[in-house]
XYZ file of C-alpha atoms in Angstrom:
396
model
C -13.555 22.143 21.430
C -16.195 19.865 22.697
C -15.258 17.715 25.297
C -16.456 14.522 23.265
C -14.379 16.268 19.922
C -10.902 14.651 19.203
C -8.040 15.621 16.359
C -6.457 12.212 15.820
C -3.438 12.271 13.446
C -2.752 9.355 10.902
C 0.835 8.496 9.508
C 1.573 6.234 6.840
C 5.271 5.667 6.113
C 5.421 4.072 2.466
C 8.263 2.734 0.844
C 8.449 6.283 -1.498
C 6.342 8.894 0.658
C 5.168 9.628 4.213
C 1.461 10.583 4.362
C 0.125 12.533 6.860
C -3.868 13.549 7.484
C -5.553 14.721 10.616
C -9.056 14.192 11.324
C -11.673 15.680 14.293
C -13.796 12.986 15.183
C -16.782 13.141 17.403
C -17.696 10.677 19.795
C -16.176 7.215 21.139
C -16.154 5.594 17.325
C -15.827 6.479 14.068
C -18.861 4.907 12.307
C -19.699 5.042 8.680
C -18.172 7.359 6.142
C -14.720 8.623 7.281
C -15.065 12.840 7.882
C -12.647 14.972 5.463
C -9.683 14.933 6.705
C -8.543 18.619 8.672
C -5.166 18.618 6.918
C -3.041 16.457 5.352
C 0.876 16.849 3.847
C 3.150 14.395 2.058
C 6.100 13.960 1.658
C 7.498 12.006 -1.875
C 10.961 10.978 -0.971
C 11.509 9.887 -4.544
C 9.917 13.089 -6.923
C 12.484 13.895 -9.811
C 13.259 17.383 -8.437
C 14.321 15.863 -4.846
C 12.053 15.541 -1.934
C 8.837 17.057 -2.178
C 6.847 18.468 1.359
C 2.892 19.053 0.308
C 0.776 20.841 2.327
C -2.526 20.792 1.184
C -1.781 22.747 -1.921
C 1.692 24.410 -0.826
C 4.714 22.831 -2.053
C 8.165 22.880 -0.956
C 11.715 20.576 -1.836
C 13.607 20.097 0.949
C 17.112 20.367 1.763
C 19.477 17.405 -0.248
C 20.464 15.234 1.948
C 18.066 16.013 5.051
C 17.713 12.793 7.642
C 14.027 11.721 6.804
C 12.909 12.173 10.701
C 13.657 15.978 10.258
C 11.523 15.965 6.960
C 8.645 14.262 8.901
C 9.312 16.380 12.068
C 8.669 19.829 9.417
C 6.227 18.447 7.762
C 4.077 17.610 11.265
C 5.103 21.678 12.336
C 3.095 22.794 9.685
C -0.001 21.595 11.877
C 0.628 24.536 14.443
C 2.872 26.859 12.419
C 2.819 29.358 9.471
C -0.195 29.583 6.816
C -1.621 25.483 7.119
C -2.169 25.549 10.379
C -5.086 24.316 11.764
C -4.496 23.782 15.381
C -2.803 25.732 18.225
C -0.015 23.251 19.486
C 0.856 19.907 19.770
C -1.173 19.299 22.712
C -4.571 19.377 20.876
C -3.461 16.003 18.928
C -5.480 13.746 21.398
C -3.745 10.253 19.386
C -1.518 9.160 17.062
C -2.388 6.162 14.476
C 0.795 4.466 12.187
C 0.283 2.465 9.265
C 3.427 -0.248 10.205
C 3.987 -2.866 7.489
C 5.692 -5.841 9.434
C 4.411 -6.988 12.498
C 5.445 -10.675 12.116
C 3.295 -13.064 14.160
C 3.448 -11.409 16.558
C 1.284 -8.126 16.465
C -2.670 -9.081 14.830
C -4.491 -5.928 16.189
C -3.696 -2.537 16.058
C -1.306 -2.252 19.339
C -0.254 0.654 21.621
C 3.010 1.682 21.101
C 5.794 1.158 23.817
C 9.762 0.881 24.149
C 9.173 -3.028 23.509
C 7.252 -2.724 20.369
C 8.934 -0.205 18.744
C 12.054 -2.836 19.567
C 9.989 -5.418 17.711
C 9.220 -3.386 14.864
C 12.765 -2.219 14.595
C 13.325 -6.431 14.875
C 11.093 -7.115 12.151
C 13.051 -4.549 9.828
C 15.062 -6.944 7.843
C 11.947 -8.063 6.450
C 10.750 -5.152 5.639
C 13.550 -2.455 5.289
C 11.566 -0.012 2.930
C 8.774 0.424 5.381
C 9.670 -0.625 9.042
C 12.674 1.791 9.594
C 10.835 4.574 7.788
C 7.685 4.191 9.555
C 10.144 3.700 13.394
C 11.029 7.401 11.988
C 7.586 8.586 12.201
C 7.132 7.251 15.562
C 10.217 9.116 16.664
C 9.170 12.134 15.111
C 5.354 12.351 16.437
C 6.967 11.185 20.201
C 9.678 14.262 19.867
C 7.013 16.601 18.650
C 4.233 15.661 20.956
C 5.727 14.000 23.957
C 4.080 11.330 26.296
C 0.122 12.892 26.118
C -0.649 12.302 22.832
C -0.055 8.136 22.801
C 0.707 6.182 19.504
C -1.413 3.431 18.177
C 0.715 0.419 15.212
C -1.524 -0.433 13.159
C -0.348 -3.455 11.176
C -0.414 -4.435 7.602
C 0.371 -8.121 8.111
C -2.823 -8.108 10.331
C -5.627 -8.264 7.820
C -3.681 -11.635 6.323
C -4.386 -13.491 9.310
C -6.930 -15.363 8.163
C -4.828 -17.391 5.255
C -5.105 -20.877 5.198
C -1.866 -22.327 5.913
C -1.884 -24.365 1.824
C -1.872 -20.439 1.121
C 0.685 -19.256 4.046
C 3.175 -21.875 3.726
C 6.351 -22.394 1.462
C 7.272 -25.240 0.550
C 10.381 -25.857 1.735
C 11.685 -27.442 5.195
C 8.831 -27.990 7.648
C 11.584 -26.331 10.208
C 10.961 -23.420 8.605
C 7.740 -22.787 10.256
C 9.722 -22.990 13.685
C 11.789 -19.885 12.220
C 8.593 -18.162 11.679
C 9.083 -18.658 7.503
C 6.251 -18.353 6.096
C 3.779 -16.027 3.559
C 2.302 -13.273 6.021
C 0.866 -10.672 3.191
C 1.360 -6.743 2.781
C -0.714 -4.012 2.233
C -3.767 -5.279 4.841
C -4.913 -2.130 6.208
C -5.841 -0.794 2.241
C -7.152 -4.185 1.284
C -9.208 -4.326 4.549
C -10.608 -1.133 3.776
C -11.594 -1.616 0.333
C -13.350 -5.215 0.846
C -15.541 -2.838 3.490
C -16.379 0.131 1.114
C -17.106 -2.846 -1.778
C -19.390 -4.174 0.394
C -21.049 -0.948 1.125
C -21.010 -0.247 -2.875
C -22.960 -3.191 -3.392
C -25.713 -3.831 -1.227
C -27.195 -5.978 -3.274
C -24.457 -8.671 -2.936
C -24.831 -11.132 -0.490
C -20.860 -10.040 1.871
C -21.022 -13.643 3.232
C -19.784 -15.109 0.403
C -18.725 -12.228 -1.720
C -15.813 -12.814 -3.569
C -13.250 -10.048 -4.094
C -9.830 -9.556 -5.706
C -8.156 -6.370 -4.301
C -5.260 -5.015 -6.606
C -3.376 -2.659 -4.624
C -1.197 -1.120 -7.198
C 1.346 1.698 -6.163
C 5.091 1.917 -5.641
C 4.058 -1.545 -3.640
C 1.675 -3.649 -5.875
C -0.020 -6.472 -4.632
C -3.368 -8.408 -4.627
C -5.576 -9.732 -1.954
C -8.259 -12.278 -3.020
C -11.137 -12.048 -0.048
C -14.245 -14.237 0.490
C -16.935 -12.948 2.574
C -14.581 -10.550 4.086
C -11.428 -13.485 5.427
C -8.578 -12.966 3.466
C -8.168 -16.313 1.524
C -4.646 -15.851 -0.667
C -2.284 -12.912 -1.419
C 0.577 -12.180 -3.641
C 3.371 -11.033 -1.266
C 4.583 -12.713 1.333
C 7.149 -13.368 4.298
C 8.070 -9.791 2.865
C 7.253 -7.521 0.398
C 9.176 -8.519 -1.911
C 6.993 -11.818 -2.750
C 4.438 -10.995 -5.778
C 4.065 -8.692 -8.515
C 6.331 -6.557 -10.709
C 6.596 -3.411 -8.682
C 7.982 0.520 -8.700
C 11.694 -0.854 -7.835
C 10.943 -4.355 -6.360
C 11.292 -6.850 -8.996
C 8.532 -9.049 -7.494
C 8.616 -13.416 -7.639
C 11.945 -14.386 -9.711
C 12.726 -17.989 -9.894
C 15.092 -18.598 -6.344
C 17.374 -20.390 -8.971
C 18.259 -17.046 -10.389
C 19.415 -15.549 -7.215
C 21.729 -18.729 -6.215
C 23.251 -18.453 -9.587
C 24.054 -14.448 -9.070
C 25.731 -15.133 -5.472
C 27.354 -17.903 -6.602
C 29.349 -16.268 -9.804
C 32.713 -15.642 -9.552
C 32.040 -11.752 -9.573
C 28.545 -11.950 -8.760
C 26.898 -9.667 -5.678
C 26.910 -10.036 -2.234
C 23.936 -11.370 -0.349
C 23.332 -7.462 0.643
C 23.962 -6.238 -2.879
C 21.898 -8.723 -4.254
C 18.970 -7.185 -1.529
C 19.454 -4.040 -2.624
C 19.037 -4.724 -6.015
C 15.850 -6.482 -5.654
C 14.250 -3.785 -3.593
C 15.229 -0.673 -5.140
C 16.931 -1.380 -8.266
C 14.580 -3.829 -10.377
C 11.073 -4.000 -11.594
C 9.719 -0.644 -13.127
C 13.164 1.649 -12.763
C 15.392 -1.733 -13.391
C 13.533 -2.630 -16.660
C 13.389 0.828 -17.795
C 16.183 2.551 -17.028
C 13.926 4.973 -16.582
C 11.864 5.677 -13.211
C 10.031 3.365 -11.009
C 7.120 6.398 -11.340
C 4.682 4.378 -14.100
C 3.658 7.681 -15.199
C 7.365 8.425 -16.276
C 7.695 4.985 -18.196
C 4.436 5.394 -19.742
C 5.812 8.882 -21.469
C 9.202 7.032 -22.595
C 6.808 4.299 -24.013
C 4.765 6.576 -25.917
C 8.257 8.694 -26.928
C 9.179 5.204 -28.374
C 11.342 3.964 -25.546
C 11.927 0.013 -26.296
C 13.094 -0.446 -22.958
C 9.849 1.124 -21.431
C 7.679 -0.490 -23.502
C 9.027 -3.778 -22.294
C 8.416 -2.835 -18.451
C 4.869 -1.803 -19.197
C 4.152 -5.158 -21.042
C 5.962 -7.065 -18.329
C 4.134 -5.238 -15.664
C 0.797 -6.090 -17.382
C 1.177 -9.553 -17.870
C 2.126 -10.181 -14.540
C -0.915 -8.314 -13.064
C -3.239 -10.264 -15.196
C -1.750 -13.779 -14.667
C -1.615 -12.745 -10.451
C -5.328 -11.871 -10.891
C -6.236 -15.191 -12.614
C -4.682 -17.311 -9.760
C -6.114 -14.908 -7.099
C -9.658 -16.072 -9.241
C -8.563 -19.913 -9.094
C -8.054 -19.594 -5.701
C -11.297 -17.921 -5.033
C -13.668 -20.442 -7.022
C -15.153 -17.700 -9.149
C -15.145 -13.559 -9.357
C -17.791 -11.274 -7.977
C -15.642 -8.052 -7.481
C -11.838 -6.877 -8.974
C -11.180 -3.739 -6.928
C -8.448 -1.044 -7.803
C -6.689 0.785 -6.126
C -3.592 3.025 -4.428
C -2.036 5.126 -6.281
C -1.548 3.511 -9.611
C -4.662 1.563 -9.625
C -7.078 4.713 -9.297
C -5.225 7.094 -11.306
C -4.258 5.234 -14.729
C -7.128 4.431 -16.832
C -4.877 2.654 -18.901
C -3.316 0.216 -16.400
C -7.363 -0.909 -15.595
C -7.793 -0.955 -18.857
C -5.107 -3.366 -20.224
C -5.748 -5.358 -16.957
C -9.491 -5.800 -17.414
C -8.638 -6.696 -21.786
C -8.552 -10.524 -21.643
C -10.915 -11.155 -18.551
C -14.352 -11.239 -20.409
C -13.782 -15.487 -19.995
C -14.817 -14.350 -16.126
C -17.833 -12.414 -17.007
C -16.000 -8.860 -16.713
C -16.377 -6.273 -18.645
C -15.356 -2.756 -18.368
C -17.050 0.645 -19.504
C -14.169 2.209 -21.013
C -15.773 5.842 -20.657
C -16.770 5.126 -16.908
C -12.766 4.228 -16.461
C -11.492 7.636 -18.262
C -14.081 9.553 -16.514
C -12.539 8.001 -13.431
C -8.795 9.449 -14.110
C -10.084 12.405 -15.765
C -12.463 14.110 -12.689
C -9.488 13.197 -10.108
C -9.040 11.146 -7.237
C -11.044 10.587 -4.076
C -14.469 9.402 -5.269
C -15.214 5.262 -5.234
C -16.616 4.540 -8.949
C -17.803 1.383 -10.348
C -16.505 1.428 -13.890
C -17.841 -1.848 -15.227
C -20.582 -2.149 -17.698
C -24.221 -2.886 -16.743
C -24.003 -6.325 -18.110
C -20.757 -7.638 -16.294
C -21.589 -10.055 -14.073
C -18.001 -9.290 -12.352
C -18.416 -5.490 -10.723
C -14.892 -2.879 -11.113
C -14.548 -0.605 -8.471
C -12.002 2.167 -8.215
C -11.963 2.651 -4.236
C -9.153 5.212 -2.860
């Protein structure tokens, strides 16, 4: 390998899968397009068969009731071991970068990992128990596997939210709250970052200094960004990712007046019981009764499922009125990105989004968005129609 030739591995520990790529860069920076990535695996802690270990096209469930680190830690051998590998040992993994979703106030650039942040990130948990703790196992995993030469890099989602303006950041409750380090911090940065780039590059003949973009980052996690010449300016979730839109399992913003009247019933949940069901038993799988996977509501919708058809509409009409006050917030529309894993695959989802927003000069080219879903994911389309003053972009 050249001496100026790296393999850099990238984790990203969601709330439903661990994602894995590794990438040989060249040089001191990565500049422009991003190279194919070497190899990548997955792991999809939720699938309907049990979890699911992808290696680039090799599949595998593993073991019921398997500690996640072990998953991660098999899924990371298949680097240097048996028919995927594409590297001799762990010692040719020059870095390690982690997608971390909570990093409070007090991480706002991508930080090198140490015994005291991984203590802060295991701190910051509570805020953020679907993602922290999951991607803490990563971290474990990659520093078992690899050992001290390969160091780790936290990236942070909360980072790209910076930027809000604090009519945007702050609730509206006690001003002592802001001592206690209450307020809205924003998820899903790194993606929305990333796509407010590439829609920039898209359109070049935009002027990025005062473009205005809503990113709607729709996967297990949904939520929505709303950018102006690249500074985050509002965002759906908030102190933690629970804030927001209807999501996979996460019910998304319910009236606080709800929640006191639960804890405060005679045989009404605890304050944990209550947390768990607004994280993993509500929004998609809770209206259902079905999955939190859209594409398994959207079958029992079109089987005639009542139940299903009522999560789908409730899911819509959330993601449209989010978008319009993203839009208020914004002055005006120039760009509604989609994207993750929800927002490039279903044609459907863009399409019942996009329905009512011709009063904002958008208008979609229905065959564009099918041809989108049909050819697979991985290419960045624009889907609108040539005389839609508001551009759609499907960005991965």
């Amino acid at each position: 390998m050249a001496v100026r030739e790296r393999n850099i591995l990238v984790m990203n520990a969601g709330s439903s899968s661990q994602k894995c790529c590794l990438y040989r860069i060249e040089g001191d920076a990565l500049l422009g397009d991003p190279p194919a990535p070497l190899w990548k695996g997955k792991i999809e802690w939720s699938a309907p068969d049990g979890a699911r270990l992808t290696v680039l096209d090799r599949q595998e469930t593993l073991p019921g009731g398997e500690p996640r680190g072990s998953g991660v830690s098999r899924l990371l051998e298949t680097l240097w071991h048996g028919k995927a590998a594409v590297i001799g040992g762990p010692g040719e993994i020059a870095g390690v970068g982690h997608r971390v979703v909570h990093g409070g106030s007090e991480f706002q650039e991508p930080t090198r990992i140490t015994p005291a942040v991984k203590e802060a990130i295991a701190r910051l948990s509570p805020l953020a128990p679907a993602h922290n703790p999951a991607a803490l196992e990563g971290i474990e995993a990659a520093e078992q596997l690899l050992g001290r030469y390969s160091p780790q890099v936290a990236v942070f989602d909360t980072a790209f939210h910076r930027t809000l303006p604090d009519a945007a950041a702050v609730y509206p409750g006690p001003h002592s709250w802001l001592k206690q380090g209450i307020r809205r911090y924003g998820f899903h940065g790194i993606n929305h970052a990333w796509c407010t780039e590439r829609a920039v590059t898209m359109l070049p003949d935009r002027d990025p200094s005062d473009l205005r973009l809503i990113c709607c980052h729709l996967g297990n996690g949904c939520s929505l960004a709303a950018v102006r010449g690249g500074r985050c300016m509002d965002t759906t979730m908030g102190f933690t990712p629970l804030e927001g839109l209807m999501m996979g399992s996460r019910s998304g913003s319910i009236d606080p007046g709800v929640l006191l009247y639960l804890l405060e019933a005679p045989d009404g949940p605890t304050a944990a019981e209550l947390g768990h069901i607004l994280n993993t038993e509500s929004g998609l799988k809770g209206l259902s009764g079905v999955s939190e996977d859209l594409r398994a509501v959207v079958a029992a919708r079109d089987a005639g499922d009542a139940r299903a058809r009522l999560a789908w509409e409730v899911y819509i009409h959330r993601l449209r009125a989010q978008i319009g006050a993203m839009a208020a917030s914004l002055g005006g529309l120039d760009v509604l990105v989609f994207t993750a894993g929800v927002g490039e695959n279903s044609a459907a989802v863009r399409s019942e989004t996009c329905a009512p927003l011709g009063f904002l000069g958008l208008f979609l080219n229905e065959q564009k968005n099918h041809a989108v879903s049909q050819s697979g994911p991985g290419k960045e389309r624009d889907i609108s129609r040539a005389n839609s003053r508001v551009r759609v972009l499907v960005i991965p």
